[in-house]
Amino acid sequence: MTSSTLTTPRGPGRVIRLAITALLIVWFTLPFLPLALWAFADGWSFPSPLPTAWGVQGIEDALGFGLLPGFARSVLLGLVVAAISTPLGALAARALTFGTVPFPRTISALLLAPIALPPFAAVLGVNVLLLRAYVPPVIGVVLVLVVLALPYTTFVMRTAYGAYDLSYEEEARLLGASRAQVLRRVHLPMISPALARAAFLAFLVAWSDYIVTVIVGGGELVTLPLIVAGAAAGLGNDAAVAVMSLGAVVPPVLLLIAVLAVRGSGRATAGRRRLSSAAPNIASSTSSSHPTTSGASA
């Protein structure tokens, strides 16, 4: 009997778990029901509880506002910020966890500073420095968003490194593995679930940003949040805003599913690693408790 069988809830526990899961799904999906109705509503007048006219005019208006280009820019911006801030956060977390940097508490406080400061005031101050340094607006947006995402990636990875066992790397080096092999075959597989979570948070920081893109970007980088805000400021754009809002939910949901899949595979890998490391000890204890035939006959 495996450990998963022992920990699987049965009877009333399973029913309660399914009920809680269903309630959570309803809780998170219920706010999107009005958006789904508005997206296909060509007319919706009070006091009708449902749209009075159905159609795809909202989709056509959303495409006219620049939904697809803004969507592509937002996805690209999120991927770039995640690709930069995730390894930087992993390096900072490893150094802070294993004590290879001086004054770790001060460094941790500095890493938390972007979260503690008011975003609008901080971005205005940074924008002045970027303008005086002649940094291109698009590069400035990426740099500022990386700084804002770095606290999340660092502390997610610091939690992972808190449970990380360096003996696996040491054992691999003793067996003749190079540093690159240790990184590729030991280190990265063990922290891959945490890397996925950190990248997911970094992507969300860039994907949902509005203030940095408006102030630092200066209109040169028009992302999906800017398009949605511009459409929502006008009258009669409810259907188009609903379509774009639903489109903004798709990448985070897909990434969340991917993160959960990586987390599940990481648990399975860790379980196999624990079983393989425990197998020699089990074999040695079994052989010591059962003497050989020759020894028994002697």
Short mmCIF file of C-alpha atoms in Angstrom, two decimals:
data_model
loop_
_atom_site.label_atom_id
_atom_site.label_comp_id
_atom_site.label_asym_id
_atom_site.label_seq_id
_atom_site.Cartn_x
_atom_site.Cartn_y
_atom_site.Cartn_z
CA MET A 1 0.00 0.00 0.00
CA THR A 2 1.47 3.36 -1.04
CA SER A 3 1.56 6.56 0.98
CA SER A 4 -0.91 8.24 -1.39
CA THR A 5 -3.47 5.56 -0.55
CA LEU A 6 -2.97 6.14 3.17
CA THR A 7 -3.42 9.91 2.86
CA THR A 8 -6.41 9.85 0.48
CA PRO A 9 -9.54 11.09 2.30
CA ARG A 10 -12.46 8.70 2.42
CA GLY A 11 -16.13 8.91 3.37
CA PRO A 12 -17.25 12.25 4.84
CA GLY A 13 -13.78 13.78 4.41
CA ARG A 14 -13.88 13.24 0.67
CA VAL A 15 -17.38 14.74 0.42
CA ILE A 16 -16.33 17.82 2.41
CA ARG A 17 -13.24 18.26 0.25
CA LEU A 18 -15.28 18.07 -2.96
CA ALA A 19 -17.85 20.50 -1.57
CA ILE A 20 -15.16 23.03 -0.61
CA THR A 21 -13.56 22.69 -4.04
CA ALA A 22 -16.90 23.28 -5.75
CA LEU A 23 -17.59 26.35 -3.59
CA LEU A 24 -14.16 27.80 -4.40
CA ILE A 25 -14.71 27.26 -8.12
CA VAL A 26 -18.09 29.01 -7.93
CA TRP A 27 -16.58 31.82 -5.84
CA PHE A 28 -13.86 32.57 -8.38
CA THR A 29 -15.93 32.09 -11.54
CA LEU A 30 -19.09 33.92 -10.47
CA PRO A 31 -17.64 37.45 -11.04
CA PHE A 32 -16.90 36.51 -14.66
CA LEU A 33 -20.53 35.65 -15.43
CA PRO A 34 -21.58 39.30 -15.99
CA LEU A 35 -18.51 39.80 -18.19
CA ALA A 36 -19.44 36.77 -20.28
CA LEU A 37 -22.98 38.13 -20.70
CA TRP A 38 -21.75 41.63 -21.58
CA ALA A 39 -19.28 40.26 -24.12
CA PHE A 40 -22.11 38.95 -26.31
CA ALA A 41 -24.68 41.64 -25.52
CA ASP A 42 -25.47 44.06 -28.31
CA GLY A 43 -28.16 45.55 -26.09
CA TRP A 44 -28.95 45.33 -22.39
CA SER A 45 -31.51 47.71 -20.98
CA PHE A 46 -32.85 48.02 -17.45
CA PRO A 47 -34.68 46.18 -15.83
CA SER A 48 -34.08 43.10 -17.99
CA PRO A 49 -31.96 40.50 -16.08
CA LEU A 50 -30.45 39.25 -19.37
CA PRO A 51 -29.26 41.03 -22.52
CA THR A 52 -32.08 42.10 -24.77
CA ALA A 53 -30.01 41.64 -27.94
CA TRP A 54 -27.23 39.15 -28.56
CA GLY A 55 -24.34 39.47 -31.00
CA VAL A 56 -20.60 39.80 -31.52
CA GLN A 57 -20.42 43.57 -31.77
CA GLY A 58 -18.36 43.65 -28.58
CA ILE A 59 -15.70 41.38 -30.10
CA GLU A 60 -15.52 43.57 -33.21
CA ASP A 61 -15.20 46.72 -31.10
CA ALA A 62 -12.49 45.11 -28.94
CA LEU A 63 -10.50 44.20 -32.05
CA GLY A 64 -10.93 47.77 -33.25
CA PHE A 65 -9.48 49.08 -29.99
CA GLY A 66 -6.32 47.01 -30.63
CA LEU A 67 -7.00 43.93 -28.51
CA LEU A 68 -4.65 41.56 -30.34
CA PRO A 69 -1.57 43.87 -30.53
CA GLY A 70 -2.02 44.93 -26.91
CA PHE A 71 -2.46 41.31 -25.85
CA ALA A 72 0.76 40.32 -27.65
CA ARG A 73 2.72 43.21 -26.11
CA SER A 74 1.50 42.34 -22.62
CA VAL A 75 2.41 38.67 -23.03
CA LEU A 76 5.87 39.56 -24.35
CA LEU A 77 6.44 42.07 -21.55
CA GLY A 78 5.39 39.53 -18.92
CA LEU A 79 7.65 36.83 -20.36
CA VAL A 80 10.66 39.17 -20.52
CA VAL A 81 10.18 40.37 -16.94
CA ALA A 82 9.72 36.79 -15.70
CA ALA A 83 12.78 35.59 -17.62
CA ILE A 84 14.97 38.27 -16.01
CA SER A 85 13.60 38.49 -12.47
CA THR A 86 13.23 34.75 -11.81
CA PRO A 87 16.93 33.77 -12.10
CA LEU A 88 17.95 36.98 -10.31
CA GLY A 89 15.56 36.15 -7.48
CA ALA A 90 16.88 32.58 -7.33
CA LEU A 91 20.47 33.78 -7.08
CA ALA A 92 19.60 36.31 -4.37
CA ALA A 93 17.57 33.75 -2.43
CA ARG A 94 20.35 31.15 -2.53
CA ALA A 95 22.89 33.68 -1.32
CA LEU A 96 20.61 34.90 1.48
CA THR A 97 19.64 31.38 2.57
CA PHE A 98 23.10 29.91 2.74
CA GLY A 99 24.75 33.01 4.19
CA THR A 100 27.10 33.95 1.37
CA VAL A 101 26.31 37.69 1.51
CA PRO A 102 27.14 40.16 4.30
CA PHE A 103 24.33 41.85 6.24
CA PRO A 104 21.54 39.53 5.03
CA ARG A 105 18.83 41.39 6.97
CA THR A 106 19.75 44.70 5.36
CA ILE A 107 19.74 43.10 1.91
CA SER A 108 16.35 41.54 2.62
CA ALA A 109 14.96 44.92 3.68
CA LEU A 110 16.26 46.53 0.49
CA LEU A 111 14.64 43.80 -1.58
CA LEU A 112 11.32 44.48 0.17
CA ALA A 113 11.56 48.23 -0.39
CA PRO A 114 9.73 48.24 -3.79
CA ILE A 115 6.70 46.68 -2.08
CA ALA A 116 6.77 49.01 0.93
CA LEU A 117 7.08 52.27 -1.05
CA PRO A 118 4.00 53.90 -2.64
CA PRO A 119 4.08 52.78 -6.30
CA PHE A 120 3.11 56.12 -7.82
CA ALA A 121 5.71 58.15 -5.88
CA ALA A 122 8.44 55.58 -6.45
CA VAL A 123 7.79 55.37 -10.20
CA LEU A 124 7.78 59.16 -10.57
CA GLY A 125 11.17 59.38 -8.87
CA VAL A 126 12.65 56.56 -10.92
CA ASN A 127 11.25 58.05 -14.13
CA VAL A 128 13.21 61.27 -13.57
CA LEU A 129 16.45 59.27 -13.24
CA LEU A 130 15.68 57.22 -16.36
CA LEU A 131 14.96 60.36 -18.38
CA ARG A 132 18.21 62.01 -17.27
CA ALA A 133 20.12 58.82 -18.14
CA TYR A 134 18.50 58.74 -21.62
CA VAL A 135 17.17 55.22 -21.10
CA PRO A 136 14.67 54.23 -23.84
CA PRO A 137 11.11 54.06 -22.47
CA VAL A 138 10.56 50.39 -23.31
CA ILE A 139 13.81 49.36 -21.62
CA GLY A 140 12.93 51.57 -18.66
CA VAL A 141 9.56 49.83 -18.27
CA VAL A 142 11.27 46.43 -18.26
CA LEU A 143 13.89 47.53 -15.72
CA VAL A 144 11.35 49.03 -13.32
CA LEU A 145 9.04 46.01 -13.55
CA VAL A 146 11.97 43.67 -12.89
CA VAL A 147 12.74 45.63 -9.73
CA LEU A 148 9.09 45.43 -8.69
CA ALA A 149 8.95 41.68 -9.37
CA LEU A 150 12.25 40.87 -7.68
CA PRO A 151 10.86 40.82 -4.10
CA TYR A 152 8.27 38.21 -5.06
CA THR A 153 10.70 35.95 -6.90
CA THR A 154 13.35 36.28 -4.19
CA PHE A 155 11.15 35.34 -1.27
CA VAL A 156 9.40 32.53 -3.12
CA MET A 157 12.78 31.04 -3.93
CA ARG A 158 14.04 31.71 -0.41
CA THR A 159 11.25 29.52 0.94
CA ALA A 160 12.28 26.79 -1.49
CA TYR A 161 15.95 27.04 -0.57
CA GLY A 162 15.01 26.87 3.10
CA ALA A 163 13.99 23.26 2.49
CA TYR A 164 16.79 22.56 0.02
CA ASP A 165 19.33 19.88 0.92
CA LEU A 166 22.85 20.66 -0.29
CA SER A 167 23.96 17.07 0.34
CA TYR A 168 22.48 16.04 -3.02
CA GLU A 169 24.85 18.43 -4.81
CA GLU A 170 27.79 17.31 -2.69
CA GLU A 171 27.06 13.66 -3.40
CA ALA A 172 26.85 14.34 -7.13
CA ARG A 173 30.20 16.15 -7.07
CA LEU A 174 31.78 13.24 -5.17
CA LEU A 175 30.52 10.88 -7.88
CA GLY A 176 32.34 12.94 -10.52
CA ALA A 177 29.64 15.29 -11.82
CA SER A 178 30.74 18.70 -13.04
CA ARG A 179 29.17 21.96 -11.88
CA ALA A 180 27.11 22.17 -15.05
CA GLN A 181 25.85 18.61 -14.60
CA VAL A 182 24.95 19.29 -10.96
CA LEU A 183 23.03 22.38 -12.01
CA ARG A 184 21.21 20.63 -14.84
CA ARG A 185 20.48 17.24 -13.30
CA VAL A 186 20.28 17.93 -9.55
CA HIS A 187 19.72 21.57 -8.75
CA LEU A 188 17.17 22.65 -11.36
CA PRO A 189 14.92 19.56 -11.08
CA MET A 190 14.68 20.01 -7.31
CA ILE A 191 13.74 23.70 -7.43
CA SER A 192 11.69 23.64 -10.64
CA PRO A 193 8.30 23.94 -8.84
CA ALA A 194 9.53 27.01 -6.95
CA LEU A 195 10.94 28.50 -10.16
CA ALA A 196 7.56 28.04 -11.82
CA ARG A 197 5.79 29.80 -8.94
CA ALA A 198 8.28 32.67 -8.96
CA ALA A 199 7.99 33.10 -12.72
CA PHE A 200 4.21 33.07 -12.43
CA LEU A 201 4.25 35.91 -9.88
CA ALA A 202 6.74 37.91 -11.95
CA PHE A 203 4.56 37.49 -15.02
CA LEU A 204 1.52 38.74 -13.08
CA VAL A 205 3.42 41.84 -11.95
CA ALA A 206 4.15 42.82 -15.54
CA TRP A 207 0.87 41.56 -16.99
CA SER A 208 -1.36 43.63 -14.70
CA ASP A 209 0.81 46.75 -14.54
CA TYR A 210 -0.65 50.11 -15.47
CA ILE A 211 1.23 52.83 -13.56
CA VAL A 212 4.76 51.93 -14.70
CA THR A 213 3.71 51.48 -18.33
CA VAL A 214 1.91 54.84 -18.41
CA ILE A 215 4.54 56.93 -16.62
CA VAL A 216 7.80 55.32 -17.71
CA GLY A 217 6.60 54.05 -21.10
CA GLY A 218 5.28 57.45 -22.08
CA GLY A 219 2.81 56.00 -24.59
CA GLU A 220 5.43 54.07 -26.57
CA LEU A 221 4.38 50.73 -25.06
CA VAL A 222 0.62 50.24 -25.25
CA THR A 223 -0.27 47.10 -23.34
CA LEU A 224 -3.64 45.47 -22.70
CA PRO A 225 -4.32 47.20 -19.34
CA LEU A 226 -3.87 50.58 -21.04
CA ILE A 227 -6.29 49.63 -23.82
CA VAL A 228 -8.87 48.36 -21.32
CA ALA A 229 -8.58 51.55 -19.25
CA GLY A 230 -8.95 53.72 -22.34
CA ALA A 231 -12.03 51.82 -23.51
CA ALA A 232 -13.58 51.84 -20.03
CA ALA A 233 -13.22 55.63 -19.85
CA GLY A 234 -15.60 56.05 -22.79
CA LEU A 235 -19.35 55.53 -22.99
CA GLY A 236 -21.03 52.65 -24.77
CA ASN A 237 -17.95 50.38 -24.70
CA ASP A 238 -19.21 47.94 -22.08
CA ALA A 239 -19.23 44.93 -24.42
CA ALA A 240 -15.73 45.67 -25.74
CA VAL A 241 -14.39 46.17 -22.20
CA ALA A 242 -15.96 42.85 -21.17
CA VAL A 243 -14.30 41.03 -24.08
CA MET A 244 -10.90 42.52 -23.31
CA SER A 245 -11.29 41.80 -19.59
CA LEU A 246 -12.05 38.16 -20.33
CA GLY A 247 -9.05 38.02 -22.64
CA ALA A 248 -6.86 39.39 -19.85
CA VAL A 249 -7.80 36.43 -17.65
CA VAL A 250 -6.68 33.75 -20.12
CA PRO A 251 -2.83 33.88 -19.75
CA PRO A 252 -2.81 33.89 -15.91
CA VAL A 253 -5.22 30.95 -15.80
CA LEU A 254 -3.15 28.95 -18.30
CA LEU A 255 0.05 29.73 -16.42
CA LEU A 256 -1.56 28.74 -13.13
CA ILE A 257 -2.51 25.37 -14.61
CA ALA A 258 1.07 24.94 -15.86
CA VAL A 259 2.46 25.84 -12.41
CA LEU A 260 0.21 23.27 -10.76
CA ALA A 261 1.34 20.65 -13.28
CA VAL A 262 5.01 21.44 -12.58
CA ARG A 263 4.31 21.27 -8.85
CA GLY A 264 2.76 17.82 -9.23
CA SER A 265 5.67 16.53 -11.27
CA GLY A 266 8.10 18.00 -8.76
CA ARG A 267 6.41 16.14 -5.91
CA ALA A 268 6.54 12.91 -7.87
CA THR A 269 10.24 13.42 -8.61
CA ALA A 270 10.97 14.17 -4.94
CA GLY A 271 9.09 11.04 -3.91
CA ARG A 272 11.06 8.87 -6.32
CA ARG A 273 14.30 10.45 -5.10
CA ARG A 274 13.45 9.71 -1.48
CA LEU A 275 12.56 6.12 -2.32
CA SER A 276 15.77 5.62 -4.30
CA SER A 277 17.89 7.08 -1.50
CA ALA A 278 16.13 4.91 1.06
CA ALA A 279 16.46 1.71 -0.96
CA PRO A 280 20.16 1.01 -0.09
CA ASN A 281 19.42 1.45 3.62
CA ILE A 282 16.44 -0.91 3.40
CA ALA A 283 18.52 -3.47 1.53
CA SER A 284 21.38 -3.31 4.03
CA SER A 285 19.05 -3.63 7.01
CA THR A 286 17.27 -6.58 5.39
CA SER A 287 20.52 -8.42 4.66
CA SER A 288 21.76 -7.87 8.22
CA SER A 289 18.52 -9.18 9.76
CA HIS A 290 18.48 -12.34 7.56
CA PRO A 291 21.80 -14.28 7.72
CA THR A 292 22.95 -16.33 4.77
CA THR A 293 22.51 -20.09 4.57
CA SER A 294 26.18 -20.77 5.03
CA GLY A 295 26.31 -18.66 8.13
CA ALA A 296 23.23 -20.41 9.54
CA SER A 297 24.62 -23.86 8.85
CA ALA A 298 27.89 -22.91 10.44
#
